[in-house]
């Protein structure tokens, strides 16, 4: 920068001082409440011994596509006998005292329980094998934390942990958009009540009916139902011959239309012409401050360093330049490009 331009920047100007303020954006982070690790037997329905029989174990119906490795696994765990109530107490006591063999026995004899519960959670985004693996983790956690002195049946306690592990996995891995675990439980309650109402009346339950039956607010029911909608892939085939995809009909907001491109080119020409009516220093300051040369906008301090003057001096030059642009003779040239 030559001395003459530097001297120009240091000239005194007679305009009112304006306060320079910095805006800060507050960011908020949502925290979702997960399941508590406190067992609550009131919400647990015991799985009957009939459901754990070999016949029921191997009968998956249409709930999942089963490959040979899973069939072999089901046959193997079906050979492990179920524990009697007395045996369960005996092994639970030994496991509580640190007996690893007893812990292993509790786990192996309840693997059927995991499968029985996992089968009820298929078609929710995870394969049956993945559900079983997650349920087994919950079972091991149950063995680790079970206290036989509290009087609960181990199978009841294990059921809670197995369901928790499976539900967490579905919430974390089974959905395109993650939904908190506690909300998954509420969604499942709404689905269950909807099925019951449909069976009773032959009609779909409205949000108002579900709210009344579940003791919830209508707005909450609607919000949860909306949340539970799965995203639709843009690759979904459409048309009678399915030769097109949904994405073909979605406007790309990032692509500039020919009209917008032409409009911007004309605006750039008009803007350059208007800026040329300012003094060279004023034009440069505005270009730096607002990133008009396809660069990022610069702060007063950054521009001040470029010209080797204070930020206050740059602010004064900017204010004067903007005031000139508001003059009717210049303003009229840009009014046609104003966006409402």
mmCIF file of C-alpha atoms in Angstrom:
data_model
loop_
_atom_site.group_PDB
_atom_site.id
_atom_site.type_symbol
_atom_site.label_atom_id
_atom_site.label_comp_id
_atom_site.label_asym_id
_atom_site.label_seq_id
_atom_site.Cartn_x
_atom_site.Cartn_y
_atom_site.Cartn_z
ATOM 1 C CA UNK A 1 0.000 0.000 0.000
ATOM 2 C CA UNK A 2 1.524 3.379 -1.048
ATOM 3 C CA UNK A 3 1.914 6.389 1.236
ATOM 4 C CA UNK A 4 -0.824 8.317 -0.513
ATOM 5 C CA UNK A 5 -3.401 5.580 0.091
ATOM 6 C CA UNK A 6 -2.216 5.216 3.663
ATOM 7 C CA UNK A 7 -2.571 8.974 4.188
ATOM 8 C CA UNK A 8 -6.083 8.814 2.759
ATOM 9 C CA UNK A 9 -6.993 6.165 5.293
ATOM 10 C CA UNK A 10 -5.737 8.375 8.099
ATOM 11 C CA UNK A 11 -7.815 11.402 7.081
ATOM 12 C CA UNK A 12 -10.242 12.716 9.660
ATOM 13 C CA UNK A 13 -13.888 12.170 8.825
ATOM 14 C CA UNK A 14 -16.935 13.756 10.414
ATOM 15 C CA UNK A 15 -19.543 11.077 10.966
ATOM 16 C CA UNK A 16 -21.284 9.846 14.080
ATOM 17 C CA UNK A 17 -19.723 6.913 15.854
ATOM 18 C CA UNK A 18 -21.743 3.730 15.869
ATOM 19 C CA UNK A 19 -21.362 0.983 18.424
ATOM 20 C CA UNK A 20 -19.750 -2.145 17.051
ATOM 21 C CA UNK A 21 -21.474 -5.199 18.476
ATOM 22 C CA UNK A 22 -20.656 -8.906 18.141
ATOM 23 C CA UNK A 23 -23.523 -11.374 17.985
ATOM 24 C CA UNK A 24 -23.167 -14.755 19.604
ATOM 25 C CA UNK A 25 -25.317 -17.773 18.871
ATOM 26 C CA UNK A 26 -26.350 -19.943 21.781
ATOM 27 C CA UNK A 27 -26.139 -23.609 21.003
ATOM 28 C CA UNK A 28 -28.395 -25.993 22.853
ATOM 29 C CA UNK A 29 -27.782 -29.686 23.165
ATOM 30 C CA UNK A 30 -30.592 -32.146 23.698
ATOM 31 C CA UNK A 31 -30.052 -34.746 26.327
ATOM 32 C CA UNK A 32 -32.221 -37.814 26.184
ATOM 33 C CA UNK A 33 -33.047 -39.834 29.268
ATOM 34 C CA UNK A 34 -32.096 -43.495 28.920
ATOM 35 C CA UNK A 35 -33.381 -46.408 30.975
ATOM 36 C CA UNK A 36 -32.413 -46.354 34.620
ATOM 37 C CA UNK A 37 -30.422 -49.327 35.850
ATOM 38 C CA UNK A 38 -33.001 -49.901 38.580
ATOM 39 C CA UNK A 39 -35.065 -53.060 38.135
ATOM 40 C CA UNK A 40 -38.830 -52.567 38.284
ATOM 41 C CA UNK A 41 -40.748 -55.894 38.457
ATOM 42 C CA UNK A 42 -44.154 -54.229 38.044
ATOM 43 C CA UNK A 43 -43.684 -53.931 34.288
ATOM 44 C CA UNK A 44 -42.320 -57.430 33.654
ATOM 45 C CA UNK A 45 -44.430 -60.303 32.389
ATOM 46 C CA UNK A 46 -42.760 -63.671 32.967
ATOM 47 C CA UNK A 47 -42.167 -65.855 29.930
ATOM 48 C CA UNK A 48 -43.988 -69.168 30.375
ATOM 49 C CA UNK A 49 -42.179 -72.509 30.254
ATOM 50 C CA UNK A 50 -44.315 -73.412 27.246
ATOM 51 C CA UNK A 51 -42.766 -70.535 25.304
ATOM 52 C CA UNK A 52 -39.316 -71.888 26.173
ATOM 53 C CA UNK A 53 -40.036 -75.404 24.921
ATOM 54 C CA UNK A 54 -37.956 -76.818 22.069
ATOM 55 C CA UNK A 55 -40.981 -76.768 19.786
ATOM 56 C CA UNK A 56 -41.619 -73.059 20.367
ATOM 57 C CA UNK A 57 -37.895 -72.313 20.292
ATOM 58 C CA UNK A 58 -37.487 -73.656 16.761
ATOM 59 C CA UNK A 59 -40.765 -72.206 15.509
ATOM 60 C CA UNK A 60 -39.990 -68.733 14.211
ATOM 61 C CA UNK A 61 -42.973 -68.486 11.885
ATOM 62 C CA UNK A 62 -42.704 -65.491 9.573
ATOM 63 C CA UNK A 63 -40.938 -63.342 12.134
ATOM 64 C CA UNK A 64 -37.526 -63.681 10.579
ATOM 65 C CA UNK A 65 -35.520 -65.301 7.823
ATOM 66 C CA UNK A 66 -33.388 -67.932 9.508
ATOM 67 C CA UNK A 67 -30.156 -69.324 8.115
ATOM 68 C CA UNK A 68 -28.516 -72.600 9.079
ATOM 69 C CA UNK A 69 -26.111 -71.221 11.753
ATOM 70 C CA UNK A 70 -29.055 -69.837 13.737
ATOM 71 C CA UNK A 71 -30.925 -73.124 13.443
ATOM 72 C CA UNK A 72 -27.871 -74.968 14.781
ATOM 73 C CA UNK A 73 -27.597 -72.500 17.658
ATOM 74 C CA UNK A 74 -31.254 -72.972 18.559
ATOM 75 C CA UNK A 75 -30.858 -76.751 18.560
ATOM 76 C CA UNK A 76 -27.794 -76.525 20.805
ATOM 77 C CA UNK A 77 -29.365 -74.294 23.447
ATOM 78 C CA UNK A 78 -32.502 -76.420 23.278
ATOM 79 C CA UNK A 79 -30.472 -79.299 24.693
ATOM 80 C CA UNK A 80 -29.638 -77.342 27.868
ATOM 81 C CA UNK A 81 -32.302 -78.178 30.478
ATOM 82 C CA UNK A 82 -34.221 -75.419 32.216
ATOM 83 C CA UNK A 83 -33.544 -74.910 35.917
ATOM 84 C CA UNK A 84 -36.124 -75.680 38.550
ATOM 85 C CA UNK A 85 -37.009 -72.945 41.016
ATOM 86 C CA UNK A 86 -34.808 -74.502 43.703
ATOM 87 C CA UNK A 87 -31.896 -74.940 41.287
ATOM 88 C CA UNK A 88 -32.251 -71.337 40.190
ATOM 89 C CA UNK A 89 -31.972 -70.132 43.794
ATOM 90 C CA UNK A 90 -29.014 -72.423 44.441
ATOM 91 C CA UNK A 91 -27.018 -71.264 41.415
ATOM 92 C CA UNK A 92 -28.001 -67.624 41.937
ATOM 93 C CA UNK A 93 -26.659 -67.776 45.497
ATOM 94 C CA UNK A 94 -23.371 -69.308 44.350
ATOM 95 C CA UNK A 95 -23.045 -66.778 41.520
ATOM 96 C CA UNK A 96 -23.657 -63.952 43.979
ATOM 97 C CA UNK A 97 -20.775 -65.315 46.059
ATOM 98 C CA UNK A 98 -18.468 -65.278 43.046
ATOM 99 C CA UNK A 99 -18.774 -68.835 41.708
ATOM 100 C CA UNK A 100 -18.017 -68.536 37.973
ATOM 101 C CA UNK A 101 -19.334 -72.008 37.160
ATOM 102 C CA UNK A 102 -22.660 -71.122 38.759
ATOM 103 C CA UNK A 103 -22.794 -67.891 36.727
ATOM 104 C CA UNK A 104 -22.107 -69.871 33.562
ATOM 105 C CA UNK A 105 -24.877 -72.321 34.450
ATOM 106 C CA UNK A 106 -27.377 -69.489 34.954
ATOM 107 C CA UNK A 107 -26.461 -68.005 31.592
ATOM 108 C CA UNK A 108 -26.601 -71.254 29.615
ATOM 109 C CA UNK A 109 -29.923 -72.323 31.105
ATOM 110 C CA UNK A 110 -31.529 -68.988 30.165
ATOM 111 C CA UNK A 111 -30.337 -68.667 26.571
ATOM 112 C CA UNK A 112 -33.763 -69.882 25.463
ATOM 113 C CA UNK A 113 -35.275 -66.933 27.302
ATOM 114 C CA UNK A 114 -33.148 -64.561 25.223
ATOM 115 C CA UNK A 115 -34.329 -66.135 21.964
ATOM 116 C CA UNK A 116 -37.964 -66.024 23.077
ATOM 117 C CA UNK A 117 -37.700 -62.293 23.785
ATOM 118 C CA UNK A 118 -35.597 -61.536 20.690
ATOM 119 C CA UNK A 119 -38.223 -63.149 18.418
ATOM 120 C CA UNK A 120 -40.750 -60.563 19.599
ATOM 121 C CA UNK A 121 -38.496 -57.710 18.479
ATOM 122 C CA UNK A 122 -37.820 -58.732 14.866
ATOM 123 C CA UNK A 123 -38.667 -56.507 11.880
ATOM 124 C CA UNK A 124 -37.516 -53.412 13.757
ATOM 125 C CA UNK A 125 -34.237 -52.830 11.964
ATOM 126 C CA UNK A 126 -31.996 -55.577 13.364
ATOM 127 C CA UNK A 127 -31.563 -59.199 12.315
ATOM 128 C CA UNK A 128 -32.579 -61.968 14.695
ATOM 129 C CA UNK A 129 -28.959 -62.986 15.297
ATOM 130 C CA UNK A 130 -28.054 -59.417 16.269
ATOM 131 C CA UNK A 131 -31.013 -59.282 18.639
ATOM 132 C CA UNK A 132 -29.965 -62.557 20.253
ATOM 133 C CA UNK A 133 -26.400 -61.324 20.701
ATOM 134 C CA UNK A 134 -27.589 -58.112 22.328
ATOM 135 C CA UNK A 135 -30.003 -60.071 24.511
ATOM 136 C CA UNK A 136 -27.188 -62.366 25.636
ATOM 137 C CA UNK A 137 -25.261 -59.304 26.782
ATOM 138 C CA UNK A 138 -28.285 -58.282 28.826
ATOM 139 C CA UNK A 139 -28.488 -61.799 30.287
ATOM 140 C CA UNK A 140 -24.859 -61.675 31.391
ATOM 141 C CA UNK A 141 -25.498 -58.290 32.978
ATOM 142 C CA UNK A 142 -28.453 -59.772 34.852
ATOM 143 C CA UNK A 143 -26.298 -62.594 36.247
ATOM 144 C CA UNK A 144 -23.707 -60.047 37.325
ATOM 145 C CA UNK A 145 -26.174 -57.790 39.162
ATOM 146 C CA UNK A 146 -28.778 -60.254 40.484
ATOM 147 C CA UNK A 147 -29.295 -60.297 44.265
ATOM 148 C CA UNK A 148 -31.147 -63.460 45.270
ATOM 149 C CA UNK A 149 -31.866 -62.063 48.752
ATOM 150 C CA UNK A 150 -34.489 -59.642 47.371
ATOM 151 C CA UNK A 151 -36.868 -62.469 46.546
ATOM 152 C CA UNK A 152 -37.235 -61.953 42.788
ATOM 153 C CA UNK A 153 -37.183 -64.868 40.385
ATOM 154 C CA UNK A 154 -33.995 -64.747 38.347
ATOM 155 C CA UNK A 155 -35.912 -65.256 35.093
ATOM 156 C CA UNK A 156 -38.047 -62.199 35.875
ATOM 157 C CA UNK A 157 -34.967 -60.114 36.611
ATOM 158 C CA UNK A 158 -33.171 -61.436 33.518
ATOM 159 C CA UNK A 159 -36.179 -60.655 31.322
ATOM 160 C CA UNK A 160 -35.921 -56.995 32.282
ATOM 161 C CA UNK A 161 -32.215 -56.811 31.432
ATOM 162 C CA UNK A 162 -32.602 -58.755 28.188
ATOM 163 C CA UNK A 163 -35.405 -56.489 26.975
ATOM 164 C CA UNK A 164 -33.420 -53.438 27.979
ATOM 165 C CA UNK A 165 -30.368 -54.572 26.031
ATOM 166 C CA UNK A 166 -32.408 -55.420 22.934
ATOM 167 C CA UNK A 167 -34.405 -52.195 23.063
ATOM 168 C CA UNK A 168 -31.242 -50.124 23.422
ATOM 169 C CA UNK A 169 -29.708 -51.876 20.418
ATOM 170 C CA UNK A 170 -32.772 -51.212 18.271
ATOM 171 C CA UNK A 171 -32.781 -47.556 19.315
ATOM 172 C CA UNK A 172 -29.057 -47.134 18.616
ATOM 173 C CA UNK A 173 -28.578 -49.280 15.517
ATOM 174 C CA UNK A 174 -31.919 -50.228 14.031
ATOM 175 C CA UNK A 175 -33.145 -46.816 12.927
ATOM 176 C CA UNK A 176 -31.944 -44.329 10.359
ATOM 177 C CA UNK A 177 -32.672 -41.582 12.869
ATOM 178 C CA UNK A 178 -31.827 -42.410 16.454
ATOM 179 C CA UNK A 179 -34.708 -42.250 18.917
ATOM 180 C CA UNK A 180 -34.061 -42.299 22.688
ATOM 181 C CA UNK A 181 -34.603 -45.634 24.403
ATOM 182 C CA UNK A 182 -37.311 -44.343 26.732
ATOM 183 C CA UNK A 183 -39.205 -43.012 23.709
ATOM 184 C CA UNK A 184 -38.956 -46.394 21.964
ATOM 185 C CA UNK A 185 -40.825 -47.898 24.904
ATOM 186 C CA UNK A 186 -43.594 -45.292 24.574
ATOM 187 C CA UNK A 187 -43.811 -45.910 20.824
ATOM 188 C CA UNK A 188 -44.205 -49.629 21.449
ATOM 189 C CA UNK A 189 -47.003 -48.973 23.972
ATOM 190 C CA UNK A 190 -48.855 -46.854 21.417
ATOM 191 C CA UNK A 191 -48.421 -49.522 18.731
ATOM 192 C CA UNK A 192 -49.662 -52.244 21.065
ATOM 193 C CA UNK A 193 -52.726 -50.228 22.084
ATOM 194 C CA UNK A 194 -53.439 -49.469 18.418
ATOM 195 C CA UNK A 195 -53.419 -53.185 17.596
ATOM 196 C CA UNK A 196 -55.706 -53.981 20.534
ATOM 197 C CA UNK A 197 -58.190 -51.291 19.469
ATOM 198 C CA UNK A 198 -58.114 -52.538 15.874
ATOM 199 C CA UNK A 199 -58.865 -56.089 17.036
ATOM 200 C CA UNK A 200 -61.704 -54.878 19.255
ATOM 201 C CA UNK A 201 -63.404 -52.511 16.821
ATOM 202 C CA UNK A 202 -62.012 -53.241 13.370
ATOM 203 C CA UNK A 203 -61.049 -49.559 13.090
ATOM 204 C CA UNK A 204 -57.795 -47.642 13.335
ATOM 205 C CA UNK A 205 -57.379 -45.775 16.608
ATOM 206 C CA UNK A 206 -57.217 -41.993 16.290
ATOM 207 C CA UNK A 207 -54.717 -39.991 18.387
ATOM 208 C CA UNK A 208 -57.653 -38.839 20.533
ATOM 209 C CA UNK A 209 -58.717 -42.422 21.283
ATOM 210 C CA UNK A 210 -55.156 -43.532 22.033
ATOM 211 C CA UNK A 211 -54.648 -40.545 24.317
ATOM 212 C CA UNK A 212 -57.761 -41.464 26.288
ATOM 213 C CA UNK A 213 -56.866 -45.159 26.558
ATOM 214 C CA UNK A 214 -53.248 -44.523 27.539
ATOM 215 C CA UNK A 215 -53.817 -41.477 29.724
ATOM 216 C CA UNK A 216 -51.597 -39.276 27.561
ATOM 217 C CA UNK A 217 -52.022 -35.897 25.902
ATOM 218 C CA UNK A 218 -53.260 -35.894 22.306
ATOM 219 C CA UNK A 219 -50.440 -33.610 21.152
ATOM 220 C CA UNK A 220 -47.881 -35.987 22.626
ATOM 221 C CA UNK A 221 -49.439 -38.958 20.830
ATOM 222 C CA UNK A 222 -49.334 -37.063 17.523
ATOM 223 C CA UNK A 223 -45.734 -35.960 18.067
ATOM 224 C CA UNK A 224 -44.598 -39.500 18.874
ATOM 225 C CA UNK A 225 -46.405 -40.958 15.855
ATOM 226 C CA UNK A 226 -44.749 -38.382 13.623
ATOM 227 C CA UNK A 227 -41.364 -39.126 15.189
ATOM 228 C CA UNK A 228 -41.822 -42.831 14.510
ATOM 229 C CA UNK A 229 -42.232 -42.427 10.755
ATOM 230 C CA UNK A 230 -39.333 -44.037 8.924
ATOM 231 C CA UNK A 231 -37.537 -41.871 6.315
ATOM 232 C CA UNK A 232 -38.342 -42.683 2.684
ATOM 233 C CA UNK A 233 -35.355 -43.415 0.467
ATOM 234 C CA UNK A 234 -34.878 -41.135 -2.527
ATOM 235 C CA UNK A 235 -34.046 -44.319 -4.440
ATOM 236 C CA UNK A 236 -37.589 -45.656 -3.977
ATOM 237 C CA UNK A 237 -38.934 -46.732 -7.421
ATOM 238 C CA UNK A 238 -41.979 -44.797 -8.645
ATOM 239 C CA UNK A 239 -44.180 -44.905 -11.707
ATOM 240 C CA UNK A 240 -46.228 -47.683 -13.257
ATOM 241 C CA UNK A 241 -43.105 -49.398 -14.579
ATOM 242 C CA UNK A 242 -40.942 -48.283 -11.647
ATOM 243 C CA UNK A 243 -38.427 -46.885 -14.141
ATOM 244 C CA UNK A 244 -37.923 -43.689 -12.138
ATOM 245 C CA UNK A 245 -36.822 -42.937 -8.591
ATOM 246 C CA UNK A 246 -38.406 -40.595 -6.064
ATOM 247 C CA UNK A 247 -35.254 -38.482 -6.049
ATOM 248 C CA UNK A 248 -35.779 -37.645 -9.738
ATOM 249 C CA UNK A 249 -38.755 -35.489 -8.744
ATOM 250 C CA UNK A 250 -37.149 -33.672 -5.803
ATOM 251 C CA UNK A 251 -35.809 -30.226 -6.533
ATOM 252 C CA UNK A 252 -32.125 -29.755 -5.743
ATOM 253 C CA UNK A 253 -32.152 -26.564 -3.671
ATOM 254 C CA UNK A 254 -28.351 -26.294 -3.926
ATOM 255 C CA UNK A 255 -28.357 -26.097 -7.715
ATOM 256 C CA UNK A 256 -28.685 -22.576 -9.074
ATOM 257 C CA UNK A 257 -31.428 -22.189 -11.665
ATOM 258 C CA UNK A 258 -30.617 -20.443 -14.996
ATOM 259 C CA UNK A 259 -32.779 -17.496 -13.895
ATOM 260 C CA UNK A 260 -30.906 -17.127 -10.610
ATOM 261 C CA UNK A 261 -27.530 -17.428 -12.328
ATOM 262 C CA UNK A 262 -28.405 -14.684 -14.819
ATOM 263 C CA UNK A 263 -29.855 -12.487 -12.087
ATOM 264 C CA UNK A 264 -26.724 -12.836 -9.981
ATOM 265 C CA UNK A 265 -24.472 -11.986 -12.928
ATOM 266 C CA UNK A 266 -26.426 -8.800 -13.627
ATOM 267 C CA UNK A 267 -26.445 -7.927 -9.927
ATOM 268 C CA UNK A 268 -22.662 -8.360 -9.771
ATOM 269 C CA UNK A 269 -22.220 -5.989 -12.713
ATOM 270 C CA UNK A 270 -24.521 -3.364 -11.181
ATOM 271 C CA UNK A 271 -22.847 -3.727 -7.777
ATOM 272 C CA UNK A 272 -19.387 -3.300 -9.273
ATOM 273 C CA UNK A 273 -20.574 -0.216 -11.115
ATOM 274 C CA UNK A 274 -22.034 1.307 -7.935
ATOM 275 C CA UNK A 275 -18.903 0.522 -5.890
ATOM 276 C CA UNK A 276 -16.788 2.278 -8.518
ATOM 277 C CA UNK A 277 -18.587 5.523 -7.647
ATOM 278 C CA UNK A 278 -16.979 5.369 -4.179
ATOM 279 C CA UNK A 279 -13.413 6.324 -3.415
ATOM 280 C CA UNK A 280 -10.875 3.491 -3.922
ATOM 281 C CA UNK A 281 -10.357 3.087 -0.176
ATOM 282 C CA UNK A 282 -14.120 2.889 0.511
ATOM 283 C CA UNK A 283 -14.608 0.316 -2.231
ATOM 284 C CA UNK A 284 -11.775 -1.852 -0.919
ATOM 285 C CA UNK A 285 -13.010 -1.687 2.665
ATOM 286 C CA UNK A 286 -16.530 -2.789 1.658
ATOM 287 C CA UNK A 287 -15.189 -5.597 -0.515
ATOM 288 C CA UNK A 288 -13.077 -6.902 2.359
ATOM 289 C CA UNK A 289 -15.788 -6.453 4.993
ATOM 290 C CA UNK A 290 -18.573 -8.190 3.026
ATOM 291 C CA UNK A 291 -16.543 -10.717 1.041
ATOM 292 C CA UNK A 292 -17.647 -9.247 -2.271
ATOM 293 C CA UNK A 293 -14.709 -10.770 -4.144
ATOM 294 C CA UNK A 294 -15.854 -14.334 -3.455
ATOM 295 C CA UNK A 295 -13.927 -14.447 -0.215
ATOM 296 C CA UNK A 296 -15.044 -14.718 3.385
ATOM 297 C CA UNK A 297 -16.155 -11.484 5.086
ATOM 298 C CA UNK A 298 -13.457 -9.995 7.304
ATOM 299 C CA UNK A 299 -13.776 -8.376 10.707
ATOM 300 C CA UNK A 300 -12.970 -4.739 11.362
ATOM 301 C CA UNK A 301 -9.755 -5.813 13.035
ATOM 302 C CA UNK A 302 -8.687 -7.998 10.101
ATOM 303 C CA UNK A 303 -9.289 -5.201 7.595
ATOM 304 C CA UNK A 304 -7.493 -2.784 9.896
ATOM 305 C CA UNK A 305 -4.401 -4.982 9.841
ATOM 306 C CA UNK A 306 -4.462 -5.074 6.021
ATOM 307 C CA UNK A 307 -4.396 -1.262 5.872
ATOM 308 C CA UNK A 308 -2.278 -0.855 9.001
ATOM 309 C CA UNK A 309 -4.863 1.270 10.815
ATOM 310 C CA UNK A 310 -7.174 0.766 13.797
ATOM 311 C CA UNK A 311 -10.465 -1.127 13.642
ATOM 312 C CA UNK A 312 -12.252 2.102 14.600
ATOM 313 C CA UNK A 313 -10.812 3.830 11.534
ATOM 314 C CA UNK A 314 -12.083 1.024 9.290
ATOM 315 C CA UNK A 315 -15.504 1.260 10.940
ATOM 316 C CA UNK A 316 -15.658 4.966 10.166
ATOM 317 C CA UNK A 317 -14.778 4.382 6.512
ATOM 318 C CA UNK A 318 -17.386 1.622 6.248
ATOM 319 C CA UNK A 319 -20.116 3.804 7.754
ATOM 320 C CA UNK A 320 -19.342 6.609 5.334
ATOM 321 C CA UNK A 321 -19.304 4.251 2.327
ATOM 322 C CA UNK A 322 -22.641 2.681 3.262
ATOM 323 C CA UNK A 323 -24.149 6.108 3.740
ATOM 324 C CA UNK A 324 -23.118 6.998 0.194
ATOM 325 C CA UNK A 325 -24.697 3.801 -1.144
ATOM 326 C CA UNK A 326 -28.010 4.800 0.432
ATOM 327 C CA UNK A 327 -28.127 7.914 -1.734
ATOM 328 C CA UNK A 328 -31.099 7.656 -4.141
ATOM 329 C CA UNK A 329 -28.871 7.886 -7.212
ATOM 330 C CA UNK A 330 -26.992 4.726 -6.209
ATOM 331 C CA UNK A 331 -29.738 2.942 -4.282
ATOM 332 C CA UNK A 332 -32.109 2.910 -7.270
ATOM 333 C CA UNK A 333 -29.695 0.784 -9.318
ATOM 334 C CA UNK A 334 -29.835 -2.058 -6.795
ATOM 335 C CA UNK A 335 -33.484 -1.901 -5.707
ATOM 336 C CA UNK A 336 -34.657 -4.252 -8.461
ATOM 337 C CA UNK A 337 -32.520 -7.004 -6.951
ATOM 338 C CA UNK A 338 -33.925 -6.673 -3.441
ATOM 339 C CA UNK A 339 -35.122 -9.977 -1.987
ATOM 340 C CA UNK A 340 -38.222 -9.826 0.216
#
